[in-house]
Every structure is written in structure tokens, then in C-alpha cells.
C-alpha positions as CSV (number, residue, x, y, z in Angstrom):
1,M,37.5,37.3,-6.9
2,A,34.1,36.2,-8.1
3,Y,31.7,34.1,-6.1
4,M,28.9,32.1,-7.5
5,T,26.0,31.2,-5.4
6,Q,23.4,28.7,-6.4
7,N,20.0,28.9,-4.8
8,L,18.1,25.7,-5.2
9,A,14.5,26.9,-5.3
10,V,11.8,24.6,-4.4
11,T,10.0,23.8,-7.7
12,Q,6.8,22.8,-6.0
13,P,5.1,24.8,-3.3
14,F,4.8,23.3,0.1
15,M,1.1,22.8,0.0
16,D,1.3,20.8,-3.2
17,R,4.0,18.6,-1.7
18,F,1.9,18.2,1.4
19,A,-1.2,17.2,-0.7
20,A,0.8,14.6,-2.6
21,L,2.2,13.2,0.7
22,R,-1.3,13.0,2.1
23,A,-2.6,11.3,-1.1
24,E,0.2,8.7,-0.9
25,F,-0.6,8.1,2.8
26,S,-4.3,7.6,2.0
27,H,-3.5,5.2,-0.8
28,R,-1.2,3.1,1.3
29,R,-3.8,3.1,4.1
30,A,-6.4,1.8,1.6
31,Q,-4.0,-0.9,0.4
32,R,-3.4,-2.0,4.0
33,A,-7.1,-2.0,4.7
34,E,-7.8,-4.2,1.7
35,A,-4.9,-6.6,2.6
36,D,-6.2,-6.9,6.2
37,R,-9.8,-7.5,4.9
38,V,-8.7,-10.3,2.6
39,F,-6.5,-11.8,5.2
40,R,-9.3,-11.8,7.8
41,E,-11.8,-13.4,5.3
42,L,-9.5,-16.1,4.2
43,S,-8.3,-16.9,7.7
44,M,-11.9,-17.5,8.8
45,M,-12.4,-20.1,6.1
46,T,-12.2,-23.8,6.9
47,E,-9.6,-26.1,5.4
48,Y,-12.3,-27.6,3.1
49,E,-13.3,-24.2,1.8
50,L,-9.7,-23.2,1.2
51,T,-8.9,-26.5,-0.6
52,D,-12.0,-26.0,-2.7
53,L,-10.6,-22.6,-3.8
54,G,-7.2,-24.1,-4.4
55,I,-5.6,-22.1,-1.6
56,S,-3.3,-23.5,1.1
57,R,-3.4,-21.9,4.5
58,H,0.2,-20.9,4.5
59,S,-0.3,-18.8,1.3
60,I,-3.0,-16.6,2.8
61,R,-0.6,-13.8,3.8
62,D,0.9,-13.7,0.3
63,I,-2.6,-13.6,-1.3
64,A,-3.7,-10.8,1.0
65,A,-0.5,-8.8,0.3
66,E,-1.1,-9.1,-3.4
67,A,-4.7,-8.0,-3.1
68,G,-3.5,-4.9,-1.1
69,R,-1.0,-4.0,-3.9
70,R,-3.8,-4.1,-6.5
71,V,-5.8,-1.3,-4.9
């Protein structure tokens, strides 16, 4: 009787995977920081300033999220 074993070798060393994970974490953190910054700045504006820019107060969260995604 013949047995076939298949060893699935990790194609990428652990440190490379860890570095990629760390880079992804840093990128997401930068995205979140940018979204928070934009949200804070727009939230501090008056209704007059927001209207002048063509932004309604209820769309601030969406605008901030989009700014974060563009980092």
C-alpha cells in the first residue's frame, strides 16, 4: 500500500509575512488618522462655512471616510 503525504511548505518566511502585516497595520492606522483629522476639522466649522464649501453637516462622516481611504 502506498501513502502519499503532502507537505504544504510556507512559501514566504515568517519575518516577511510579519513585515507585510506590520506595513498593512501602519497603512490602516495612517488612513484612520487622516479620517479623524478631516472629521475633526469639518466638525469645527460653522454652518455658514460648510454651506460655503457645499458640504452639509450630515455628510461630514462620509467625506472624512473617503479622505481616509485616499491615503
